[in-house]
PDB file of C-alpha atoms in Angstrom:
ATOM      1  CA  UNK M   1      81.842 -25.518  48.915  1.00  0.00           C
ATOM      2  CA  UNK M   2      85.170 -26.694  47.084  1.00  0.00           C
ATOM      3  CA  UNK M   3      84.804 -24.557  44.476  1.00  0.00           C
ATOM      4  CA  UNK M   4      83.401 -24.078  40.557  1.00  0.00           C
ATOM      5  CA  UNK M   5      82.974 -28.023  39.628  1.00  0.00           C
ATOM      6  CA  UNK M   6      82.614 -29.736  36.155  1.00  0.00           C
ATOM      7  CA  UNK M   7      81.841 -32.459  34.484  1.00  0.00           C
ATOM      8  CA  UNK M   8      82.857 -34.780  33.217  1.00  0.00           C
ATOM      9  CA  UNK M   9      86.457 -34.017  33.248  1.00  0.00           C
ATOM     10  CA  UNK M  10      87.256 -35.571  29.894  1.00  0.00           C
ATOM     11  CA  UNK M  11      84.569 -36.487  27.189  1.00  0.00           C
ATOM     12  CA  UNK M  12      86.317 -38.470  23.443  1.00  0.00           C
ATOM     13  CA  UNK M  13      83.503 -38.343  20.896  1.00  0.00           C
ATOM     14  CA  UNK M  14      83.139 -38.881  17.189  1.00  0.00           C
ATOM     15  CA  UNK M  15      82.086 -36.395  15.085  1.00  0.00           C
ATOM     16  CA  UNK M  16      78.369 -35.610  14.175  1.00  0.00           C
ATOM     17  CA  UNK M  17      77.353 -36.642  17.729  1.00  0.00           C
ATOM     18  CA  UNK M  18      76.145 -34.765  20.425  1.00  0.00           C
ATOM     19  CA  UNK M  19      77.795 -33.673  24.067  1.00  0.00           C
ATOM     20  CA  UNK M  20      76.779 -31.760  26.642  1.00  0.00           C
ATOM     21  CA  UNK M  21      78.737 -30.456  29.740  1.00  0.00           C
ATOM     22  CA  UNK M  22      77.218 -29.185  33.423  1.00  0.00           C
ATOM     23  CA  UNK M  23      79.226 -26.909  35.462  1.00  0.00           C
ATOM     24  CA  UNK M  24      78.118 -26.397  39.133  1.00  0.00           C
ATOM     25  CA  UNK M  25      79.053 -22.729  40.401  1.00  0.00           C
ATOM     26  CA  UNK M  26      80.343 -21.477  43.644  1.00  0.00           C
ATOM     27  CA  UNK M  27      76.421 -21.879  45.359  1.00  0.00           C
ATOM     28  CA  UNK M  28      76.405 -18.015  45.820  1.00  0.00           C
ATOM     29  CA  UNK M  29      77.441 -16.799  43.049  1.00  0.00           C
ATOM     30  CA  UNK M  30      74.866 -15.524  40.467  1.00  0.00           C
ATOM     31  CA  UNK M  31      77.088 -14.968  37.352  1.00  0.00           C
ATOM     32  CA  UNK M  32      78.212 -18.337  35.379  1.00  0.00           C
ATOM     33  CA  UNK M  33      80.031 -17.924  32.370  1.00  0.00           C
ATOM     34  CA  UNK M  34      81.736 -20.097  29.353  1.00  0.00           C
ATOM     35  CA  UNK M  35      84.716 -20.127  28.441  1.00  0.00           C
ATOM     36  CA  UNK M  36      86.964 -21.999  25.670  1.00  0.00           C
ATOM     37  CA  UNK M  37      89.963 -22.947  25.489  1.00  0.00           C
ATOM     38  CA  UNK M  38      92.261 -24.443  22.801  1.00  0.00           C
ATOM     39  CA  UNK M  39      95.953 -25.402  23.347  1.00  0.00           C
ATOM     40  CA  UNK M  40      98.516 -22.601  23.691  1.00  0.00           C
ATOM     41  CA  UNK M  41      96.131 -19.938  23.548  1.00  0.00           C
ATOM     42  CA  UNK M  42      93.884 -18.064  26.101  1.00  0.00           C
ATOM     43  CA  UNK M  43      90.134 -18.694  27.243  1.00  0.00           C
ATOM     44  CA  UNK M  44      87.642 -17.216  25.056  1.00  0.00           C
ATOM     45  CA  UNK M  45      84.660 -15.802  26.470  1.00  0.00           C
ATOM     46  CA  UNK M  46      80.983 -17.709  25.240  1.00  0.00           C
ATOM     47  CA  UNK M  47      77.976 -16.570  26.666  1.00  0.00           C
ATOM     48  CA  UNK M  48      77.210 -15.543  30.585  1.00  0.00           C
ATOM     49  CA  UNK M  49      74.517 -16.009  32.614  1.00  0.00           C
ATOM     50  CA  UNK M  50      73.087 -14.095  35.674  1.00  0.00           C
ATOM     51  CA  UNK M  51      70.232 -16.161  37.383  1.00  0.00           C
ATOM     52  CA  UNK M  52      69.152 -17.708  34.912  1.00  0.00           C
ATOM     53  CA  UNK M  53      68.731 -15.284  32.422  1.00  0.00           C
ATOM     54  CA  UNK M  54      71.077 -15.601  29.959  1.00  0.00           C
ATOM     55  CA  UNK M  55      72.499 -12.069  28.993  1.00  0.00           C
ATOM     56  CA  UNK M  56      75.186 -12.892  26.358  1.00  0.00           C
ATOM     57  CA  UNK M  57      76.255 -14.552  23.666  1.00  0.00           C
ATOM     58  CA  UNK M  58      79.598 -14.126  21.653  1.00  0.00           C
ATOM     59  CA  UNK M  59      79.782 -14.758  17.892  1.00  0.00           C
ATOM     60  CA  UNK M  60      82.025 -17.829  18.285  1.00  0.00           C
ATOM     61  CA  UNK M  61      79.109 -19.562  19.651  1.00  0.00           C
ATOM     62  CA  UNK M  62      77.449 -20.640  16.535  1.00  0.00           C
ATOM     63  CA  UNK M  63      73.702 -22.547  16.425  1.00  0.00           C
ATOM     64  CA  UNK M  64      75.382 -25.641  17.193  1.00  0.00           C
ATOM     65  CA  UNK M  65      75.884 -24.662  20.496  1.00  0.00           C
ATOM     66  CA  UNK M  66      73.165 -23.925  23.493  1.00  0.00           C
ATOM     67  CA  UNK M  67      73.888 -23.168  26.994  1.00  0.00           C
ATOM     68  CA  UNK M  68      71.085 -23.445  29.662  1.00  0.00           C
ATOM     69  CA  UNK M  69      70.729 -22.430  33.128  1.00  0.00           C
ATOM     70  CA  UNK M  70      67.127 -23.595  33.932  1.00  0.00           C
ATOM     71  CA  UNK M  71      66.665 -22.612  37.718  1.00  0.00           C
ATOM     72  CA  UNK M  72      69.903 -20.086  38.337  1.00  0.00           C
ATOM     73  CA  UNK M  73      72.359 -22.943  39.656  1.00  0.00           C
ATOM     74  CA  UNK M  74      73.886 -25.146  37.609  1.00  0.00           C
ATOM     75  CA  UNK M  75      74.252 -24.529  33.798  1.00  0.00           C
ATOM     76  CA  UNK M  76      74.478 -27.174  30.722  1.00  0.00           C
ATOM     77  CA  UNK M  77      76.444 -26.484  27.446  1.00  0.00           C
ATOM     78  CA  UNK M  78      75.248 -28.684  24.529  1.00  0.00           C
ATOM     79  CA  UNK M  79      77.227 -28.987  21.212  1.00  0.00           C
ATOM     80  CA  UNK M  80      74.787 -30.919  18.716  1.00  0.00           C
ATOM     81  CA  UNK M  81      76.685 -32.888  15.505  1.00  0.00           C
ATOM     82  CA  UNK M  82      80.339 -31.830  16.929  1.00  0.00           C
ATOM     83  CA  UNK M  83      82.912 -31.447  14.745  1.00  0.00           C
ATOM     84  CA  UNK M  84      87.089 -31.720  14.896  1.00  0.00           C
ATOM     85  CA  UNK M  85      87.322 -27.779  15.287  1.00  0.00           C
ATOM     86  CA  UNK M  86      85.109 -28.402  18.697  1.00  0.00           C
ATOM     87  CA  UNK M  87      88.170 -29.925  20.394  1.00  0.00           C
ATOM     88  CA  UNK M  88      89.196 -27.816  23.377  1.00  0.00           C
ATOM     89  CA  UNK M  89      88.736 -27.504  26.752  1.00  0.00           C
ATOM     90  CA  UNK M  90      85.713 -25.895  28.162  1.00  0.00           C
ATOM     91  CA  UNK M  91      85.978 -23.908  31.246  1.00  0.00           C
ATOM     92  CA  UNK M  92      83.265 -22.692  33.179  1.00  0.00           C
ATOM     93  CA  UNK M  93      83.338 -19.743  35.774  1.00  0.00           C
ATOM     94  CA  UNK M  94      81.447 -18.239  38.691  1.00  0.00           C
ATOM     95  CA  UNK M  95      81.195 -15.247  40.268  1.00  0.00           C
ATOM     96  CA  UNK M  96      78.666 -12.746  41.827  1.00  0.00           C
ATOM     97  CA  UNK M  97      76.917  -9.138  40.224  1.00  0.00           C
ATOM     98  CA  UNK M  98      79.864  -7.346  40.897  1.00  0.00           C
ATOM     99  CA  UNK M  99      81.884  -5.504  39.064  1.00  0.00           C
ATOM    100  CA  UNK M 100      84.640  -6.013  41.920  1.00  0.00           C
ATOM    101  CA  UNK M 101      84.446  -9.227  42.595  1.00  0.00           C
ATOM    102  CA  UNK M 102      86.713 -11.614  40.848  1.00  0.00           C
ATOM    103  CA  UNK M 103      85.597 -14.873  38.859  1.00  0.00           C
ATOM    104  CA  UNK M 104      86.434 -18.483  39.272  1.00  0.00           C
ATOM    105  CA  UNK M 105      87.118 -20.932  37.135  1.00  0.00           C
ATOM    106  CA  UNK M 106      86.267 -24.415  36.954  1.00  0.00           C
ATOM    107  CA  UNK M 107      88.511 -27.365  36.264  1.00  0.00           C
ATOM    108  CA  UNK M 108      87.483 -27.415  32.876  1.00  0.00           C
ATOM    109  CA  UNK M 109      85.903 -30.265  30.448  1.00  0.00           C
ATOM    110  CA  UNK M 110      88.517 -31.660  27.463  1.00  0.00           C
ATOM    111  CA  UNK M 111      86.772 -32.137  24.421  1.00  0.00           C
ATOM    112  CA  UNK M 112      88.199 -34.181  22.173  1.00  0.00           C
ATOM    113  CA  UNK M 113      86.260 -34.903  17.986  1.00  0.00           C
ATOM    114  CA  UNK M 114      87.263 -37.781  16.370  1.00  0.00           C
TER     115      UNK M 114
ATOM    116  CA  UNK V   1      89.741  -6.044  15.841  1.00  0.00           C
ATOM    117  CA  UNK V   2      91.035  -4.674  19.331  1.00  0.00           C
ATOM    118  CA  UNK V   3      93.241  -7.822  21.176  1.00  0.00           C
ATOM    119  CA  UNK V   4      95.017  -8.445  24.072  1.00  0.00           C
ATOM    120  CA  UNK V   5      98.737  -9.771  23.585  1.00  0.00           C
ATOM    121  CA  UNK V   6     101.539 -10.752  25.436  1.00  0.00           C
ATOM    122  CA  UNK V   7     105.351  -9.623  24.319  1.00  0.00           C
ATOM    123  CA  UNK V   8     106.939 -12.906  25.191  1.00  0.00           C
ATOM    124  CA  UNK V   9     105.627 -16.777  24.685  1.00  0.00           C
ATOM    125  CA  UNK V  10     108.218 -17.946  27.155  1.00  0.00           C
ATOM    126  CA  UNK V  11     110.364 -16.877  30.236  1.00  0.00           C
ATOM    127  CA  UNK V  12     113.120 -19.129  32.267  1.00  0.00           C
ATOM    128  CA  UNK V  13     114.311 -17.821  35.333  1.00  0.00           C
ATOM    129  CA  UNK V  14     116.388 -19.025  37.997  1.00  0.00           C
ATOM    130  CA  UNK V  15     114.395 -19.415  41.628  1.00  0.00           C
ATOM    131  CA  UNK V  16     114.863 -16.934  43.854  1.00  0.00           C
ATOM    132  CA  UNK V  17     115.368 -14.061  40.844  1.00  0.00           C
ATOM    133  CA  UNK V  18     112.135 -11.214  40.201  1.00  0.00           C
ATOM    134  CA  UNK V  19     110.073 -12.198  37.380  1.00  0.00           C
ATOM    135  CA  UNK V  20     108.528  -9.871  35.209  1.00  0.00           C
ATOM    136  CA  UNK V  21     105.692 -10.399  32.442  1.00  0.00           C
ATOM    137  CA  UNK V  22     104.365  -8.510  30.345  1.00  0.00           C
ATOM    138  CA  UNK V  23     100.910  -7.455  28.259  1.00  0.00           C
ATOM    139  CA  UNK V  24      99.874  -5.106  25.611  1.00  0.00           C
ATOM    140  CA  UNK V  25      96.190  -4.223  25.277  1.00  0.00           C
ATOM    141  CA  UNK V  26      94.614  -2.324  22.474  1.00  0.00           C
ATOM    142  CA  UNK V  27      91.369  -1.704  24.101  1.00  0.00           C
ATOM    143  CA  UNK V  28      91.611   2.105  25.536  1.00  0.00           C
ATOM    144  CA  UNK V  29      87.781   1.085  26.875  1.00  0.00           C
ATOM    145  CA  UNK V  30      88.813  -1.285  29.498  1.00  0.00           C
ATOM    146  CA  UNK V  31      88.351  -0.442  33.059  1.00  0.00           C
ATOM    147  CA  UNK V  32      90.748  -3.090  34.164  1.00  0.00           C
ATOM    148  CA  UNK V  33      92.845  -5.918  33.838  1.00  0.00           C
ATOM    149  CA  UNK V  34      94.131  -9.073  35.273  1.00  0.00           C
ATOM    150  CA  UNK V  35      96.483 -11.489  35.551  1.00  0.00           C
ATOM    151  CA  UNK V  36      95.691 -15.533  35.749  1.00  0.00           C
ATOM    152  CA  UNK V  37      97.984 -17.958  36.617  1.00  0.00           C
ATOM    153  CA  UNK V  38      97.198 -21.295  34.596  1.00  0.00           C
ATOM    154  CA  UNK V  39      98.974 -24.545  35.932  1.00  0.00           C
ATOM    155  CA  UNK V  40      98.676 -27.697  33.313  1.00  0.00           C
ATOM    156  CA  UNK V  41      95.412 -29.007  33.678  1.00  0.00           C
ATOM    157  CA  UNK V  42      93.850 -26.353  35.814  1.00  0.00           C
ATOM    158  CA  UNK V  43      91.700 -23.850  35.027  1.00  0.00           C
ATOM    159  CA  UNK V  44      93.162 -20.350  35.354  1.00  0.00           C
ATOM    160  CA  UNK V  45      93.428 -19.291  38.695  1.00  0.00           C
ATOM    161  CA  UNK V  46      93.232 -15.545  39.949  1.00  0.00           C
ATOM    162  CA  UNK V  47      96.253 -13.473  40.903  1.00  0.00           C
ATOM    163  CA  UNK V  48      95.993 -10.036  40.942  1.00  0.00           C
ATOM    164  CA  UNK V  49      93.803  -7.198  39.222  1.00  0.00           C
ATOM    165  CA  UNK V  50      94.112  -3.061  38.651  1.00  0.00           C
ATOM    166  CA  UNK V  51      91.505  -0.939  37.368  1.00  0.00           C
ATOM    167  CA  UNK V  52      91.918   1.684  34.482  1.00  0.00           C
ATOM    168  CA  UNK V  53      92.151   4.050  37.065  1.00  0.00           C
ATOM    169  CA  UNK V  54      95.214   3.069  39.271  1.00  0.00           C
ATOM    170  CA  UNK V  55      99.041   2.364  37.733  1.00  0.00           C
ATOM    171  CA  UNK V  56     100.421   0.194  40.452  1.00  0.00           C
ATOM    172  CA  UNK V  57      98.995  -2.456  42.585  1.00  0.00           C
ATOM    173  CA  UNK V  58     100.509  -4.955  45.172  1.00  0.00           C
ATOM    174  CA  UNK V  59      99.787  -8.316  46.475  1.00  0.00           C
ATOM    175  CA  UNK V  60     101.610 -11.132  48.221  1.00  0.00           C
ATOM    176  CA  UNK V  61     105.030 -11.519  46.634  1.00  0.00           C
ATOM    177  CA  UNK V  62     102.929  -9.962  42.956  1.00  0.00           C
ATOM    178  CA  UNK V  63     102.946  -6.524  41.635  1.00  0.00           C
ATOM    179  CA  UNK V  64     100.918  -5.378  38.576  1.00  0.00           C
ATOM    180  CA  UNK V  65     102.127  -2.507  36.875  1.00  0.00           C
ATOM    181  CA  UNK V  66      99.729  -0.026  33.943  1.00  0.00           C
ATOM    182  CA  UNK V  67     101.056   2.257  31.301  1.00  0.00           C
ATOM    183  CA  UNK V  68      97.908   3.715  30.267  1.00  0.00           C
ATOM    184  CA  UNK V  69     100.050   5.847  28.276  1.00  0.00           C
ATOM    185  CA  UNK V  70     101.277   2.829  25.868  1.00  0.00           C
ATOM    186  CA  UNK V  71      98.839   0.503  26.700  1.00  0.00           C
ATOM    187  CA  UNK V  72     100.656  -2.010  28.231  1.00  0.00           C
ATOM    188  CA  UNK V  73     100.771  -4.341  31.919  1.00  0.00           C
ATOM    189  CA  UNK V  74     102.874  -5.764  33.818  1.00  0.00           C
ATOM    190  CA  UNK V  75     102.774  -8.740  36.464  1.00  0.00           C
ATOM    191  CA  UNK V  76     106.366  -8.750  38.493  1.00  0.00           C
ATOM    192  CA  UNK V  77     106.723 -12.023  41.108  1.00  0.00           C
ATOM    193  CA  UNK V  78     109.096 -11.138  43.482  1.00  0.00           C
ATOM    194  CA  UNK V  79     111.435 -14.187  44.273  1.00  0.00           C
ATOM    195  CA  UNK V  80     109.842 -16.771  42.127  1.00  0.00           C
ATOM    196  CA  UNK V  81     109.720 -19.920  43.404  1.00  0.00           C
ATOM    197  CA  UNK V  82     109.308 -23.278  41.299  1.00  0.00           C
ATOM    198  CA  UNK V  83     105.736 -23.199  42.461  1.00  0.00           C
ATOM    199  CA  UNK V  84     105.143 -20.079  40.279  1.00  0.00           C
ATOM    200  CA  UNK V  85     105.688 -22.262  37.151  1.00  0.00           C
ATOM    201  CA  UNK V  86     102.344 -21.865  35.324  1.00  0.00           C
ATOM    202  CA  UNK V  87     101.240 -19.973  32.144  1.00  0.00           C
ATOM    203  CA  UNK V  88     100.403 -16.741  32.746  1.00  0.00           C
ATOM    204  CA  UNK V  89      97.235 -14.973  31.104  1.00  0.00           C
ATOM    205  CA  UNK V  90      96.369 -11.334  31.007  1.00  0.00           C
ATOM    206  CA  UNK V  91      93.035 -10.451  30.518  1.00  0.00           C
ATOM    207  CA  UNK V  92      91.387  -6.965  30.308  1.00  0.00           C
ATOM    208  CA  UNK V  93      87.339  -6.291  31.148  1.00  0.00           C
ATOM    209  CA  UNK V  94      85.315  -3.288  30.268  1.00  0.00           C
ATOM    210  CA  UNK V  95      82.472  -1.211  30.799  1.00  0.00           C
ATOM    211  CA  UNK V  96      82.189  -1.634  34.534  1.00  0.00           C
ATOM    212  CA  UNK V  97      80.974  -5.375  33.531  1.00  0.00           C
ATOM    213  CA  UNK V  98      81.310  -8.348  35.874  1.00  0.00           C
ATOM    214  CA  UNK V  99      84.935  -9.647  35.554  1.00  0.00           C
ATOM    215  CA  UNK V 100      83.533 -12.752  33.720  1.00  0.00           C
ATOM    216  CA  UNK V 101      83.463 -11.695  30.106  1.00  0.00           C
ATOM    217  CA  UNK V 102      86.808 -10.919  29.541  1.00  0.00           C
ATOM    218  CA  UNK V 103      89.123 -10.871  26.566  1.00  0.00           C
ATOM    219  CA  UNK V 104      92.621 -12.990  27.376  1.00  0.00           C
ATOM    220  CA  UNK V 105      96.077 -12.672  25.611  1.00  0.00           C
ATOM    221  CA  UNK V 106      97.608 -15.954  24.610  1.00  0.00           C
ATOM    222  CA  UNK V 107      99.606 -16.733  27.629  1.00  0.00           C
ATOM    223  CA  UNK V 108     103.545 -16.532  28.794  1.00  0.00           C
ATOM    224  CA  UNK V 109     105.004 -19.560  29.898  1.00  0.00           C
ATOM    225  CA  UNK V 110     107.216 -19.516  32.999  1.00  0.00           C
ATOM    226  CA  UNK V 111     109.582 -21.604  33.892  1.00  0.00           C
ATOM    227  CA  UNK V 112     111.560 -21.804  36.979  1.00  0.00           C
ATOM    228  CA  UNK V 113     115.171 -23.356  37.337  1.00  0.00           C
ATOM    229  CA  UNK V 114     116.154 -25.155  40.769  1.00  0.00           C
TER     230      UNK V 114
END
């Protein structure tokens, strides 16, 4: 396993259309969470799943967002009819249902509304 | 709202010298805190953690440092090397939670001079 993988790496859209981003997890690991990330400032948390029951959700992600983790693996994150403030990286992270255990991060996807 | 901070955007130090880093929290609930190293590009990678009940903890070459007293963290690097160069993040968890939703500070960049 190399790791918390994501794709794709970089994604350029125009505004008012729809993306969606898969992150693959560390196979073990039964905690996936979203992160993101703008420039110069640190990751914000999103939502978290564990399985594939998704168990939160912050307030920055608004209806225009979904995340899905159909079968406990891998997880999607859809923005529909993206706009400019979108742009950002989106990391994704892994780790198991342990309070001790630390969490890994993905490579990341760069967003980019135009 | 509660926030996690750092004092400084940016430290330069010469290789071979001790860095220190630092982090105020506001969040008297956390039960610990971390430290991320972020290289361009990368998604933030692990360093070192401390839970809200220890003050000092040691790695390889890292030492994190908590003032519950005055809220604040530390990350020292002992003989930083060029390879340290990286944004650092700290990030503080709570309520015995998986270390996955976590609240970051914006970052201090380090730089390290041949």
């Amino acid at each position: 396993d190399t790791g918390v993988s994501q794709d794709p790496r970089h994604k350029i859209t125009k505004r008012g259309q729809n993306v969606t981003f898969r992150c693959d997890p560390i196979s073990e690991h039964n905690r996936l969470y979203w992160y993101r990330q703008t420039l110069g400032q640190g990751p914000e948390f999103l939502t978290y799943f564990q399985n594939e029951a998704q168990l939160e959700k912050s307030r920055l992600l608004s209806d225009r967002f979904s995340a899905e983790r159909p079968k406990g693996s891998f997880s999607t994150l859809e923005i529909q009819r993206t706009e400019q403030g979108d742009s950002a990286m989106y990391l994704c992270a892994s780790s198991l249902a342990d309070s001790d255990t630390e969490a890994f991060f993905g490579q990341g996807t760069r967003l980019t509304v135009v | 709202g509660e926030s996690v901070g750092l004092h400084l955007p940016t430290l330069s130090v010469q290789e071979g010298d001790n860095s220190i880093i630092n982090c105020a929290y506001s969040n008297s609930a956390s039960d610990y805190f971390i430290w991320y190293k972020q290289e361009s590009g990368k998604g933030p990678q692990f360093i070192i953690d401390i839970r809200s009940n220890m003050d000092k903890r040691q790695g390889q070459r890292v030492t994190v440092l908590l003032n519950k007293t005055v809220k604040h963290l530390s990350l020292q690097i002992a003989a930083t090397q060029p390879g340290d160069s990286a944004v650092y993040f700290c990030a503080e968890g709570g309520n015995g939670g998986s270390q996955g939703n976590l609240i970051f500070g914006k970052g201090t960049k380090l730089s390290v001079k041949p």
